Coordinates of C-alpha atoms and ligand atoms in Angstrom, one line a residue:
X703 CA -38.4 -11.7 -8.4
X704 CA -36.1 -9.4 -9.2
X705 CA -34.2 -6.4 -7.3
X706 CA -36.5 -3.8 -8.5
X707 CA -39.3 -5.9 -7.9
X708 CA -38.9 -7.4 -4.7
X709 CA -38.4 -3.6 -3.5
X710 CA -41.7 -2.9 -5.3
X711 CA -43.2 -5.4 -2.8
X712 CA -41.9 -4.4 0.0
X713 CA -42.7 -0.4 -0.6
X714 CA -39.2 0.9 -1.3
X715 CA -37.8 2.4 -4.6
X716 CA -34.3 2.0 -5.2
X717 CA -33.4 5.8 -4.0
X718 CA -35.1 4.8 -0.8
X719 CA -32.7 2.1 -0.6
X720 CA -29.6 3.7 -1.2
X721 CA -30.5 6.5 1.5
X722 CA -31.1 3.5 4.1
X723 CA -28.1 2.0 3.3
X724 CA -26.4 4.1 5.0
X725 CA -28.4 5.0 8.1
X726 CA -26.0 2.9 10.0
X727 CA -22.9 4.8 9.0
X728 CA -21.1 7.4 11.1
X729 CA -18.8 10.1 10.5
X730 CA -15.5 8.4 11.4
X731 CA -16.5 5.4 9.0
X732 CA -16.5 7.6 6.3
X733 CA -13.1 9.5 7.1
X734 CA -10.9 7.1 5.7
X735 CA -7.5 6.1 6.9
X736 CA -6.4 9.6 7.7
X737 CA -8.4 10.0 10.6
X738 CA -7.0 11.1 14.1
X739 CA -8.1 8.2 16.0
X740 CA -9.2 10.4 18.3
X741 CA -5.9 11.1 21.0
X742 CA -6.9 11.4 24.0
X743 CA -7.7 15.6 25.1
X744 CA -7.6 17.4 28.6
X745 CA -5.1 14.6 30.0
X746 CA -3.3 15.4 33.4
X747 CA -2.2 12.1 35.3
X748 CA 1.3 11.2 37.0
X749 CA 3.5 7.9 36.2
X750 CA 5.2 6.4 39.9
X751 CA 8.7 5.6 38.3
X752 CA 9.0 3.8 41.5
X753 CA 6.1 1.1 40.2
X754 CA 6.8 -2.1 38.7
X755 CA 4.4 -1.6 35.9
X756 CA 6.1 1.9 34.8
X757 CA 10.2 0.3 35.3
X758 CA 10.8 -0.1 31.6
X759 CA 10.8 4.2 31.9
X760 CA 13.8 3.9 34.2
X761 CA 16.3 2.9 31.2
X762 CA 17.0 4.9 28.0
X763 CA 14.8 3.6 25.2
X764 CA 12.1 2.3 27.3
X765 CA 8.2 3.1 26.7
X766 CA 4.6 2.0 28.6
X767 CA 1.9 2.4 27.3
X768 CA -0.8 4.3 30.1
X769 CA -4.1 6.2 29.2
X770 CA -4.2 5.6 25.2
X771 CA -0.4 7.4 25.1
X772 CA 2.6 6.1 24.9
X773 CA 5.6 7.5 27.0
X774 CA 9.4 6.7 26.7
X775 CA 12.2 7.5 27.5
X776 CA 15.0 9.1 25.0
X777 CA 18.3 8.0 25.0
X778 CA 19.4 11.0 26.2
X779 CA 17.3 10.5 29.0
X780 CA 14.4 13.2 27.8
X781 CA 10.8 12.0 28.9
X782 CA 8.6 11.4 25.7
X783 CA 4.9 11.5 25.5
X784 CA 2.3 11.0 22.4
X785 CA -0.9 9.2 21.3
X786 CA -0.5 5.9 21.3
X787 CA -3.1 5.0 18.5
X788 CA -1.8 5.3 15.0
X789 CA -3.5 7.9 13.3
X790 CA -3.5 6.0 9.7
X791 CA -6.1 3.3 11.5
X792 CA -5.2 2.9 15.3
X793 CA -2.6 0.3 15.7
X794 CA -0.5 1.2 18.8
X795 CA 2.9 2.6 18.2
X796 CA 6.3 1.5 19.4
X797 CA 9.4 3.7 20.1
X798 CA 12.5 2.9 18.1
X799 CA 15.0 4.7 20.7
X800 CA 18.1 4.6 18.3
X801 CA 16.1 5.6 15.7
X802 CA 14.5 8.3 17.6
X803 CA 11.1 7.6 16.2
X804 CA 7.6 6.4 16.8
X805 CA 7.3 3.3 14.4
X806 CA 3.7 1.6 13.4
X807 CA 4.2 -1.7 13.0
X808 CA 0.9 -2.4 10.8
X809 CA 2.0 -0.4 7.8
X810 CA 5.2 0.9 8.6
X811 CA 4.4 4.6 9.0
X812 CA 7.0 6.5 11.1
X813 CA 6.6 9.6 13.7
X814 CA 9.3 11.6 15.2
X815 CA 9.6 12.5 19.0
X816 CA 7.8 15.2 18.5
X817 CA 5.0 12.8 16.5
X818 CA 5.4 14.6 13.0
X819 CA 4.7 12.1 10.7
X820 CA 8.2 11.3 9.4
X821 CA 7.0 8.3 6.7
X822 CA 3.6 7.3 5.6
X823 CA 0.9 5.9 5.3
X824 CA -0.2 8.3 8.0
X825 CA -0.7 11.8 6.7
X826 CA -1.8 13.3 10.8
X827 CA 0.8 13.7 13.4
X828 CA 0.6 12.0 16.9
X829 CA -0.7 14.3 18.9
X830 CA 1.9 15.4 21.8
X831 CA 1.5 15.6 25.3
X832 CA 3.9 17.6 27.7
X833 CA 6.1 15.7 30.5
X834 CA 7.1 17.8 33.9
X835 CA 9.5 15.1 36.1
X836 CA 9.6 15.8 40.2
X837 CA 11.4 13.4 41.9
X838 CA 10.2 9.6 40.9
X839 CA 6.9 11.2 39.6
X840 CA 6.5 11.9 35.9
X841 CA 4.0 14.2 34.4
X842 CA 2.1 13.9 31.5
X843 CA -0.3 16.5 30.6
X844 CA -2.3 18.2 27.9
Ligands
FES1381 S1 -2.1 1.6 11.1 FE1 -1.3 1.8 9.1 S2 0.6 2.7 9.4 FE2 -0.2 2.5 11.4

């Protein structure tokens, strides 16, 4: 039995089946690697600079990652906040600190501070998120 026949049986012509083939797709499967990777929207939460976890954010050139973002620190001491997730397909940033980029380590695509793409393969900035500093508590907001 062949393709067209076996679908005969079974009560589908082959249009049917190319409009149920893709039932199961969704939007974001069909965006391609350009997508946003959806950063995180509405954030407002506070870093203790005081806390074990967050102490790589008390040198220059250290980054955590908290709440899908990723915040550093500059080397001129300037508090740095984006998305952490790649927007060519999701793989978590680093922070190159004498560089002064965002660097994907997947496929090498590059973001400045300010998460403009810098180098491709990702064509969509990181999406930016402000920092306020009072005292040992850090900031980071939408
Ligand atoms: S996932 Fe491809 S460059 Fe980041």
């Amino acid at each position: 039995m062949d393709r067209k026949e076996f679908l005969s049986a079974i009560g589908l012509t082959a249009a049917s089946a190319v409009v149920f083939s893709c039932v199961g797709c969704s939007k974001s499967d069909n965006e391609g690697p350009s997508n946003s990777n959806n950063p995180p929207t509405g954030v407002d939460f506070t870093i203790d600079l005081t806390a074990a976890p967050n102490a790589a954010l008390n040198n220059n050139g250290g980054f955590i990652y908290t709440n899908r973002i990723i915040v550093a620190k500059s080397m001129s001491g300037a508090f740095l906040a984006v998305a952490q997730a790649c927007t060519h397909e999701g793989t978590s940033v680093t922070y190159n600190s004498n560089a002064r980029l965002f660097v994907c380590p997947n496929h090498g695509a590059q973001f400045a501070e300010n998460g403009a793409v810098n180098l491709g393969p990702a064509t969509v900035a990181l999406r930016r998120y402000n920092t306020s500093l009072n005292g040992t508590t850090l900031r980071v907001f939408s």
